[in-house]
Tab-separated table of C-alpha atoms in Angstrom:
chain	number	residue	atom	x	y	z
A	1	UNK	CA	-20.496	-10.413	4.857
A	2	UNK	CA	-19.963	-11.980	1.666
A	3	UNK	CA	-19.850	-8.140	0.003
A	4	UNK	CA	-17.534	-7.977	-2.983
A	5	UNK	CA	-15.984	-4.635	-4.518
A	6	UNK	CA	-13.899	-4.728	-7.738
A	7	UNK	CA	-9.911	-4.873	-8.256
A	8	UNK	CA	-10.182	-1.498	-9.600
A	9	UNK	CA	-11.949	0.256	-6.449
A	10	UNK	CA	-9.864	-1.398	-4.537
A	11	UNK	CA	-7.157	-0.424	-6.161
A	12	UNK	CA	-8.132	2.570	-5.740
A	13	UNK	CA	-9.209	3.143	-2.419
A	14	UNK	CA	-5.314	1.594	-0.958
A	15	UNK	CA	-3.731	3.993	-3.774
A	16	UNK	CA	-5.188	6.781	-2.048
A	17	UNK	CA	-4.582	5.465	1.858
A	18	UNK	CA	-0.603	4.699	0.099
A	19	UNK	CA	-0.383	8.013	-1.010
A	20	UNK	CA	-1.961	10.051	2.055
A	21	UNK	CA	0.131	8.223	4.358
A	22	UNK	CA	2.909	10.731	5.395
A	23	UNK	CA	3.856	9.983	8.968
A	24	UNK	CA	2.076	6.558	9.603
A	25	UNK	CA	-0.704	5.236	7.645
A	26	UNK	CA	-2.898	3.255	10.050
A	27	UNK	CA	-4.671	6.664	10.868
A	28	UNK	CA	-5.341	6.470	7.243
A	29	UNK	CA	-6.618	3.032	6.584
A	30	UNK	CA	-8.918	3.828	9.962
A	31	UNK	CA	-10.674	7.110	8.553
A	32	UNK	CA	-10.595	5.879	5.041
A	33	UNK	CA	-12.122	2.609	5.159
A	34	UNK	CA	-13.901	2.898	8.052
A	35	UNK	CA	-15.495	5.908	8.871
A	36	UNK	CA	-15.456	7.189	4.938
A	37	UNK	CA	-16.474	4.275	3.078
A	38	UNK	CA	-17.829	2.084	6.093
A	39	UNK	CA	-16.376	-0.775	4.262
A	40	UNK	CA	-15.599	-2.407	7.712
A	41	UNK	CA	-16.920	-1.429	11.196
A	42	UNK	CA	-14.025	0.088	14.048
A	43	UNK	CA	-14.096	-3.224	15.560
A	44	UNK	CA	-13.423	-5.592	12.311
A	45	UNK	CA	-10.577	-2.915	11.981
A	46	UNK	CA	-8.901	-3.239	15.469
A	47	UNK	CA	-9.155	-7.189	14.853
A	48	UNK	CA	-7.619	-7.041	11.555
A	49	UNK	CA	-4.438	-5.235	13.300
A	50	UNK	CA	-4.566	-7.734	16.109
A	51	UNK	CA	-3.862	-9.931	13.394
A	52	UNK	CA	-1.919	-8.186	11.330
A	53	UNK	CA	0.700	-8.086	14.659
A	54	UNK	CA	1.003	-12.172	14.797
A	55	UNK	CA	1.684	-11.880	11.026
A	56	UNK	CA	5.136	-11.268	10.563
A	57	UNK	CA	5.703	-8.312	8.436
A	58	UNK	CA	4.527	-4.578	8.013
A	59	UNK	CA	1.039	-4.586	9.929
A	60	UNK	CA	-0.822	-2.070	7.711
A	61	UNK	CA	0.873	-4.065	4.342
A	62	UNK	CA	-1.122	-7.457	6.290
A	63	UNK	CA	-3.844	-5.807	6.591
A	64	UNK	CA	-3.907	-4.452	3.443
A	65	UNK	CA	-3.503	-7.944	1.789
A	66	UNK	CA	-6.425	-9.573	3.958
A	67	UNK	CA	-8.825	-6.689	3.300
A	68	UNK	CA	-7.968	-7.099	-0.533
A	69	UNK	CA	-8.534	-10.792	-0.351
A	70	UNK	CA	-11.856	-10.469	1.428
A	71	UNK	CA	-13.370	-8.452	-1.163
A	72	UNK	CA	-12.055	-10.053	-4.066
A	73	UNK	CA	-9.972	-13.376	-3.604
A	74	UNK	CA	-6.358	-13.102	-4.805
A	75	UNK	CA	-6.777	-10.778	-7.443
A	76	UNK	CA	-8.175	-8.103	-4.880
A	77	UNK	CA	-5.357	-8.354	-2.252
A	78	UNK	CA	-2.561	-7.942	-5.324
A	79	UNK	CA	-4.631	-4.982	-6.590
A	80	UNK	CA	-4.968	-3.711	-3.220
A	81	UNK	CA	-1.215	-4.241	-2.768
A	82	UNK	CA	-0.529	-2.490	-5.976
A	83	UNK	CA	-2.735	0.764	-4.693
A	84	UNK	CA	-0.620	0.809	-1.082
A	85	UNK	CA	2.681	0.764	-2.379
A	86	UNK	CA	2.422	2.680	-5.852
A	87	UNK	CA	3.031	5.839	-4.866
A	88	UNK	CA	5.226	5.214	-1.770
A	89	UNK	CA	7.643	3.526	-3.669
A	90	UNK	CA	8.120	5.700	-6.808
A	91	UNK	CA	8.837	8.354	-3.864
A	92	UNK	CA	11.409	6.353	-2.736
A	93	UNK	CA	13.287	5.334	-5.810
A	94	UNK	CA	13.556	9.560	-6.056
A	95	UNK	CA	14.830	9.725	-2.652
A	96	UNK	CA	16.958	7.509	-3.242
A	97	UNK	CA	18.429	8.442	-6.853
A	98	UNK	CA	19.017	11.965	-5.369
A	99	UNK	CA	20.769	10.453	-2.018
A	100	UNK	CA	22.839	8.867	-4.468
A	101	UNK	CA	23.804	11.465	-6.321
A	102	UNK	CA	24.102	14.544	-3.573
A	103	UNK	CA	24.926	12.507	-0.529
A	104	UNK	CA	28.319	14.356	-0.313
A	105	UNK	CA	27.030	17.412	-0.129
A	106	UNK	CA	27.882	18.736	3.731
A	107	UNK	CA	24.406	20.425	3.939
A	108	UNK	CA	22.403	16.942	3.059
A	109	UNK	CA	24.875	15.570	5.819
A	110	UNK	CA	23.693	17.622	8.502
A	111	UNK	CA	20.306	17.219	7.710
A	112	UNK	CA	20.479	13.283	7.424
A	113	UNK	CA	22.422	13.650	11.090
A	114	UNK	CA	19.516	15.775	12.332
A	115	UNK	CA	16.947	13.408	10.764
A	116	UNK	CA	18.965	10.169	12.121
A	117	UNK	CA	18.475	11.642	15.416
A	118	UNK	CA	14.907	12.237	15.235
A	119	UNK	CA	14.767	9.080	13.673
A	120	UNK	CA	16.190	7.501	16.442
A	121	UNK	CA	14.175	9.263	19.180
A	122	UNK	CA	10.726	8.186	17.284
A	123	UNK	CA	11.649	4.148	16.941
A	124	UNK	CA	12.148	4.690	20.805
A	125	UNK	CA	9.109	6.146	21.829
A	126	UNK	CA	7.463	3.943	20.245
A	127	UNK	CA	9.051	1.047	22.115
A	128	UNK	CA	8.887	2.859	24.808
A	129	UNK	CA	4.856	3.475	25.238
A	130	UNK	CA	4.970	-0.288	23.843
A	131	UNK	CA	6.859	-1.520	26.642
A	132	UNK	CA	4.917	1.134	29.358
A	133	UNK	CA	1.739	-1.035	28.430
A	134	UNK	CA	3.403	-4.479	29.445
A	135	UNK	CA	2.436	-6.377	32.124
A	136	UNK	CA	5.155	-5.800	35.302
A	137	UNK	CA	6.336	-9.028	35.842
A	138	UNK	CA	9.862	-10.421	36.242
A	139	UNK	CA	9.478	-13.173	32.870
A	140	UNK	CA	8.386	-10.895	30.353
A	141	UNK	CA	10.842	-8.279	31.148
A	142	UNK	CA	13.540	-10.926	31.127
A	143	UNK	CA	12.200	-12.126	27.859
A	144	UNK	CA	13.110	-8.075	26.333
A	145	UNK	CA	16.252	-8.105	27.987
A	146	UNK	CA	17.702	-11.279	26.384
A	147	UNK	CA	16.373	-10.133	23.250
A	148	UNK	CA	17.955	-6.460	23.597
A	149	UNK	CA	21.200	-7.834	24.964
A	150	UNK	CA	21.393	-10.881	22.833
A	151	UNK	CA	20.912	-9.077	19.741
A	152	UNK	CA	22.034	-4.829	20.405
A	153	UNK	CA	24.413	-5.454	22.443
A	154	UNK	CA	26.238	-8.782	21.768
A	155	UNK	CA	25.323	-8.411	18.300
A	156	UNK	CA	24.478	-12.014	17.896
A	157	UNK	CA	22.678	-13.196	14.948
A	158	UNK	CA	19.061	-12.173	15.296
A	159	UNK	CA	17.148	-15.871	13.752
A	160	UNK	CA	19.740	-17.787	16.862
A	161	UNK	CA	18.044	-15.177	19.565
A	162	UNK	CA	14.789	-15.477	18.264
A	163	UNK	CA	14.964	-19.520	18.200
A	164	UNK	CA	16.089	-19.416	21.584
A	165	UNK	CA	14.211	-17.343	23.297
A	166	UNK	CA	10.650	-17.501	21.455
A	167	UNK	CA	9.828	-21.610	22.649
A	168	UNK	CA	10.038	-20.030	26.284
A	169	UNK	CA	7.965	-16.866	25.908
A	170	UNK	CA	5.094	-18.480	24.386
A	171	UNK	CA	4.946	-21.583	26.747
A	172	UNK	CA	5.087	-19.091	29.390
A	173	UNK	CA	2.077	-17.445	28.317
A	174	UNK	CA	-0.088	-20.602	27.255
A	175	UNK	CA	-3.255	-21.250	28.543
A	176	UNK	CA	-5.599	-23.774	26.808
B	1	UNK	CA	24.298	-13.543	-8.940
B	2	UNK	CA	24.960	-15.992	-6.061
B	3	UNK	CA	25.153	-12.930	-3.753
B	4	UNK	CA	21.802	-11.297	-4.991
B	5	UNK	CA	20.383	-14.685	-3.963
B	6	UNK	CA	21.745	-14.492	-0.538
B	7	UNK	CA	20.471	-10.961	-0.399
B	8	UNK	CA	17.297	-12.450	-0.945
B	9	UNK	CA	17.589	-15.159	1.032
B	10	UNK	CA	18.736	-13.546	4.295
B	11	UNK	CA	15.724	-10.900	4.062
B	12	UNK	CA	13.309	-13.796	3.580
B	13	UNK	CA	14.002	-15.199	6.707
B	14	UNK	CA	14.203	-12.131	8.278
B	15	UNK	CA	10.975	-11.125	7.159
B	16	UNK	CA	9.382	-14.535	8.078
B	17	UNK	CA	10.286	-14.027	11.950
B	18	UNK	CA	8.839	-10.228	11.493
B	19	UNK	CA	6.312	-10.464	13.880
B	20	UNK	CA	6.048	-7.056	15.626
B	21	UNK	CA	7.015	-5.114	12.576
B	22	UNK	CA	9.928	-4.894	10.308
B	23	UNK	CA	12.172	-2.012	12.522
B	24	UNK	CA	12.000	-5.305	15.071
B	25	UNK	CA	14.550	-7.498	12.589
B	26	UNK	CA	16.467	-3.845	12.079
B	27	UNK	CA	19.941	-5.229	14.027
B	28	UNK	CA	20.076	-8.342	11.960
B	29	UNK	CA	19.812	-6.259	8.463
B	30	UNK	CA	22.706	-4.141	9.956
B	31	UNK	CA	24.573	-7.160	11.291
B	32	UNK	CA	24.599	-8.770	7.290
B	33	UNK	CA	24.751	-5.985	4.843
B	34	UNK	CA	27.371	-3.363	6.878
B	35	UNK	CA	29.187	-5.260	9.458
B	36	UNK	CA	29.163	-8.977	7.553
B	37	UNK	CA	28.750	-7.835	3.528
B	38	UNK	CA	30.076	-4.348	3.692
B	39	UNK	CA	27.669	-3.447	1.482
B	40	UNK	CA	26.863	-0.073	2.675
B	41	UNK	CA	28.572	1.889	5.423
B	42	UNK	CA	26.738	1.958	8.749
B	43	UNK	CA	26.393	6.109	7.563
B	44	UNK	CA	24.460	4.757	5.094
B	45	UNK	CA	22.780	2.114	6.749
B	46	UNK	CA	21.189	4.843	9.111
B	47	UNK	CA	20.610	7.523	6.608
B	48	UNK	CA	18.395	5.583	4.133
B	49	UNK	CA	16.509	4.701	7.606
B	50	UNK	CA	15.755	8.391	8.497
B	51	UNK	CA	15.511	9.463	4.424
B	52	UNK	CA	12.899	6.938	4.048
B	53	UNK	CA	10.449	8.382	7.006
B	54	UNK	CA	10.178	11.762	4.671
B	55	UNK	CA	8.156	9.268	2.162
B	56	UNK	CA	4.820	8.155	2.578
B	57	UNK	CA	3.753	5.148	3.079
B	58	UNK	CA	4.122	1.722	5.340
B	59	UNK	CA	7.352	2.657	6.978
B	60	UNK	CA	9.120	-0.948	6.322
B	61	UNK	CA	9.525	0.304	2.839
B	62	UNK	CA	12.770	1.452	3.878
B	63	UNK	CA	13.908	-1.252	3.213
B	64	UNK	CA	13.693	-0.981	-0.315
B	65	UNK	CA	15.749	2.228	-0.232
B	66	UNK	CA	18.541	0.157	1.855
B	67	UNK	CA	18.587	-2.020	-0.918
B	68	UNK	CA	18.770	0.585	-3.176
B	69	UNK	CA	21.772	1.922	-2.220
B	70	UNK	CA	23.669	-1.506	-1.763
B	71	UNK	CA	22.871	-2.943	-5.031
B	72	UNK	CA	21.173	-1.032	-7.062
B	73	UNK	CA	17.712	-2.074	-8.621
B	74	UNK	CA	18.116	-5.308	-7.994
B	75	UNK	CA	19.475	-5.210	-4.893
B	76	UNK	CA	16.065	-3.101	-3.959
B	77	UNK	CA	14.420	-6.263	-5.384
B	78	UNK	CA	15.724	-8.338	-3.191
B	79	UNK	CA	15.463	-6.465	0.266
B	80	UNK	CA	11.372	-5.359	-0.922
B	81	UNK	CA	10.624	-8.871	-1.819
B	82	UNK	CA	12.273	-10.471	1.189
B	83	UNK	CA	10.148	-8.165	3.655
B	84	UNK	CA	6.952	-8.665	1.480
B	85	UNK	CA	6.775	-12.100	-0.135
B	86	UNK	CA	6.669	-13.911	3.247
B	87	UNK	CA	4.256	-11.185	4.637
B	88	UNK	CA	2.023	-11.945	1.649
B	89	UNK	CA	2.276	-15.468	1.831
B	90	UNK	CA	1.371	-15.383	5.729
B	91	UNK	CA	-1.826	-13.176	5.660
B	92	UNK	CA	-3.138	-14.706	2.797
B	93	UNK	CA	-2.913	-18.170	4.557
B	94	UNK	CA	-4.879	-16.677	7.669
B	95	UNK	CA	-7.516	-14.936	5.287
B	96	UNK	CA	-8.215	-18.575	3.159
B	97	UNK	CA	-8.116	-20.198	6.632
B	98	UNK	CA	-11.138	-17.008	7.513
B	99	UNK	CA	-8.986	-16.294	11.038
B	100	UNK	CA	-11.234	-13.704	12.109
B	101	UNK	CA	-10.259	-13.694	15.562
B	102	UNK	CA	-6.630	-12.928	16.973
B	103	UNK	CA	-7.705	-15.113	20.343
B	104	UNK	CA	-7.164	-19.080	19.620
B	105	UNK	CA	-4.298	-20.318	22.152
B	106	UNK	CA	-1.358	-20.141	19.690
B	107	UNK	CA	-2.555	-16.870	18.283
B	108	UNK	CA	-2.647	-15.682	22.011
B	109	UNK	CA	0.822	-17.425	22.701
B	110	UNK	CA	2.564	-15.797	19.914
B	111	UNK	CA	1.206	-11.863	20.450
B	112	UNK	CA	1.721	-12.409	24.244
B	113	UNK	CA	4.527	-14.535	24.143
B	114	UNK	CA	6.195	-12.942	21.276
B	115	UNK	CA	5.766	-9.675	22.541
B	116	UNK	CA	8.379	-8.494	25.073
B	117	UNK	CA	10.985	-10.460	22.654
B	118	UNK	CA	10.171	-8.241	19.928
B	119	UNK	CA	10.291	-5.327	22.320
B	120	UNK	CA	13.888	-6.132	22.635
B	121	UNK	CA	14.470	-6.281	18.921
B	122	UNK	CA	13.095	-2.765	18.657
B	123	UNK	CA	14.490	-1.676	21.859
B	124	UNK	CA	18.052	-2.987	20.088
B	125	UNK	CA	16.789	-0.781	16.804
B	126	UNK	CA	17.046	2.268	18.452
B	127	UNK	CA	20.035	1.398	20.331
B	128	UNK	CA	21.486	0.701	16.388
B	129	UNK	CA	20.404	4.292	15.688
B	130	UNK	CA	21.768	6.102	18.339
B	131	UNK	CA	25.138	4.489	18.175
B	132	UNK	CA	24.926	5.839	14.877
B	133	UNK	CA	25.006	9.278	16.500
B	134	UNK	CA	28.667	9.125	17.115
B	135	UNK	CA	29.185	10.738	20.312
B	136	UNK	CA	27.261	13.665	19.426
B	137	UNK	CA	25.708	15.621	22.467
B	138	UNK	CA	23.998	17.604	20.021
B	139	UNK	CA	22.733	14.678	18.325
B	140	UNK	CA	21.373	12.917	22.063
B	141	UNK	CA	19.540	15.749	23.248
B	142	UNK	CA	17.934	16.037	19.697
B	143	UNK	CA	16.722	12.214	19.804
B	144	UNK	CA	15.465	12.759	23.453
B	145	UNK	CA	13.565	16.256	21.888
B	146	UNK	CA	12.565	13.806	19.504
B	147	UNK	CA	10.992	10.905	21.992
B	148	UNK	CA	9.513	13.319	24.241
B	149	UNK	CA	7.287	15.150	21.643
B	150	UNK	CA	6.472	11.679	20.227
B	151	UNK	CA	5.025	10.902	23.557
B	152	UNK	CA	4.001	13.835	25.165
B	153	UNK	CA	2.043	15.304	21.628
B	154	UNK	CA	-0.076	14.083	18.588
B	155	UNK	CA	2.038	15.977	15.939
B	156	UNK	CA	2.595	14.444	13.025
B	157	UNK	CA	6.228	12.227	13.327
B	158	UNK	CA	7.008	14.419	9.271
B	159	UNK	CA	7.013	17.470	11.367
B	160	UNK	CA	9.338	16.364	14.088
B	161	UNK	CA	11.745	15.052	11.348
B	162	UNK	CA	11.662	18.319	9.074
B	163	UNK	CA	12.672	20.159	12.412
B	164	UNK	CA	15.544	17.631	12.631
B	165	UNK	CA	17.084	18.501	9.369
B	166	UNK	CA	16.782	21.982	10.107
B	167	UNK	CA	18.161	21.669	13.298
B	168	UNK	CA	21.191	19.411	11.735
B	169	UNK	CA	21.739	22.009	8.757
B	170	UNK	CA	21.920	24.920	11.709
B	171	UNK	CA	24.867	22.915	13.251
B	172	UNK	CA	23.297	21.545	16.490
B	173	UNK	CA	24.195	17.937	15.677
């Protein structure tokens, strides 16, 4: 396992996986660095994004750092970091310099109000099929409620609900 | 200058209790830059969300674009770094400690146990968004469209938003 590739490839490689990744780019990192360049096998990948979800943060950016860091220390995860978010954000800066600029424009305002719905609709199905794979019983489900009460609805400062609530999920789920 | 570093600061803890993805500390970034700061209206809170999903890309970057539009380049600084600095910090502690596995007892108690509270957090996301709707009938049925292809098909989410903006330039919302 110790294989090594430069800063450069990996560079690279995440530029390209960054830059292909309209619409989610875990499909992406999967058929780019697995079943192109076989640089880690399906089920290294699936543990890396078990990981990457007790990490806080963007899963794919985790995995992106730990990958880089694998095969080539420090240096490799910043150069793999560089390659991810390169092209992603220069897009955005655009995006944003020409919502800045055109934002009052009643057409742009009726597509951001379509696009906010859509928007909307996606986060939620993707809770949604999230919460359709949990396990039905009555103290995780109570767990999501506080949360989604505590924090949509009562508006409550998110860090106070989280401190709260997160010493009783996970001693309610410990086994040694 | 003091303000830039609360910026900062708030998103840095924000993006330290992350766990389950960044749209999961969503409420709290509204809570402090539109109803606490004022820094953006919520319009603006929840367009830069949607304008960011037509970039490619880890999603979270939105972020950057929120912080865009309250502050400028620096303010982008400080919402980008506050999301990724703590994210960096984290995985590359787990890589130089060679956590292979996601299965030791507090790695299980925090995706298990964590789990259905960050469910809520994203749960309390969407609810954000579709507040941001204002009452528009139009606007519901389009974000149930929306959640129903998402489930029910494998088209590509860029797709589904394109036909959102057309459907909001054609008057529907």
């Amino acid at each position: 396992m110790p294989e090594t590739r430069s800063a450069r490839e990996l560079f690279l490689t995440f530029a390209r996986i960054g830059a292909s990744g309209f619409g989610g780019v875990n499909y992406w990192v999967r058929r780019i660095l697995v079943q192109e360049k076989r640089w880690i096998s399906d089920g290294e990948y699936l543990e890396g994004l078990a990981l990457g979800q007790i990490i806080p943060g963007p899963n794919v950016y985790n995995l992106t750092v730990m990958l880089g860091y694998r095969f080539a220390g420090v240096r490799g995860a910043f150069a793999a970091v560089g390659g991810l978010l390169g092209v992603p954000l220069a897009v955005l800066l655009v995006l944003g310099l020409l919502y800045n600029r055109y934002s009052a424009l009643p057409v742009l305002q009726h597509a951001l109000a379509g696009m906010t719905a859509v928007a909307a609709g996606l986060l939620l199905a993707n809770a949604v099929s999230l919460a359709a794979a949990m396990p039905r019983r009555v103290l995780p489900w109570t767990f999501l409620m506080l949360a989604f009460v505590g924090v949509g609805v009562l508006r409550w400062p998110l860090l106070w609900v989280m401190a709260a609530l997160s010493p009783f999920a996970m001693a309610s789920v410990w086994r040694r | 200058m003091t303000e830039w570093l609360a910026l900062l600061w708030h998103f840095l803890l924000l993006g330290s209790v992350a766990v389950g993805g960044v749209s999961t500390v969503m409420p709290d970034m509204h809570r402090y830059v539109v109803d606490e700061n004022a820094m953006v209206s919520s319009r603006e809170f929840s367009d830069v969300y949607a304008l960011a999903q037509a970039a490619p890309g880890p999603n979270a970057l939105w972020v950057t674009l929120l912080g865009l539009q309250a502050r400028g380049a620096a303010g982008a600084l400080a919402t980008t770094l506050g999301i990724l600095v703590p994210a960096t910090v984290f995985s590359l502690i787990a890589s130089a400690l060679h956590a292979r596995h996601a299965d030791t007892p507090l790695a299980l108690a925090i995706r298990r146990g964590l789990a259905p509270v960050a469910l809520g957090f994203m749960l309390a996301s969407g609810w954000l968004l579709l507040r941001s709707i204002e009452q528009s009938v139009g606007g519901y049925a389009l974000a149930l469209i929306a959640l129903g292809v998402a489930m029910g098909t494998r088209l590509n989410p860029l797709w589904v938003m394109a036909a959102g903006a057309i459907a909001g330039v054609a008057g529907f919302v």
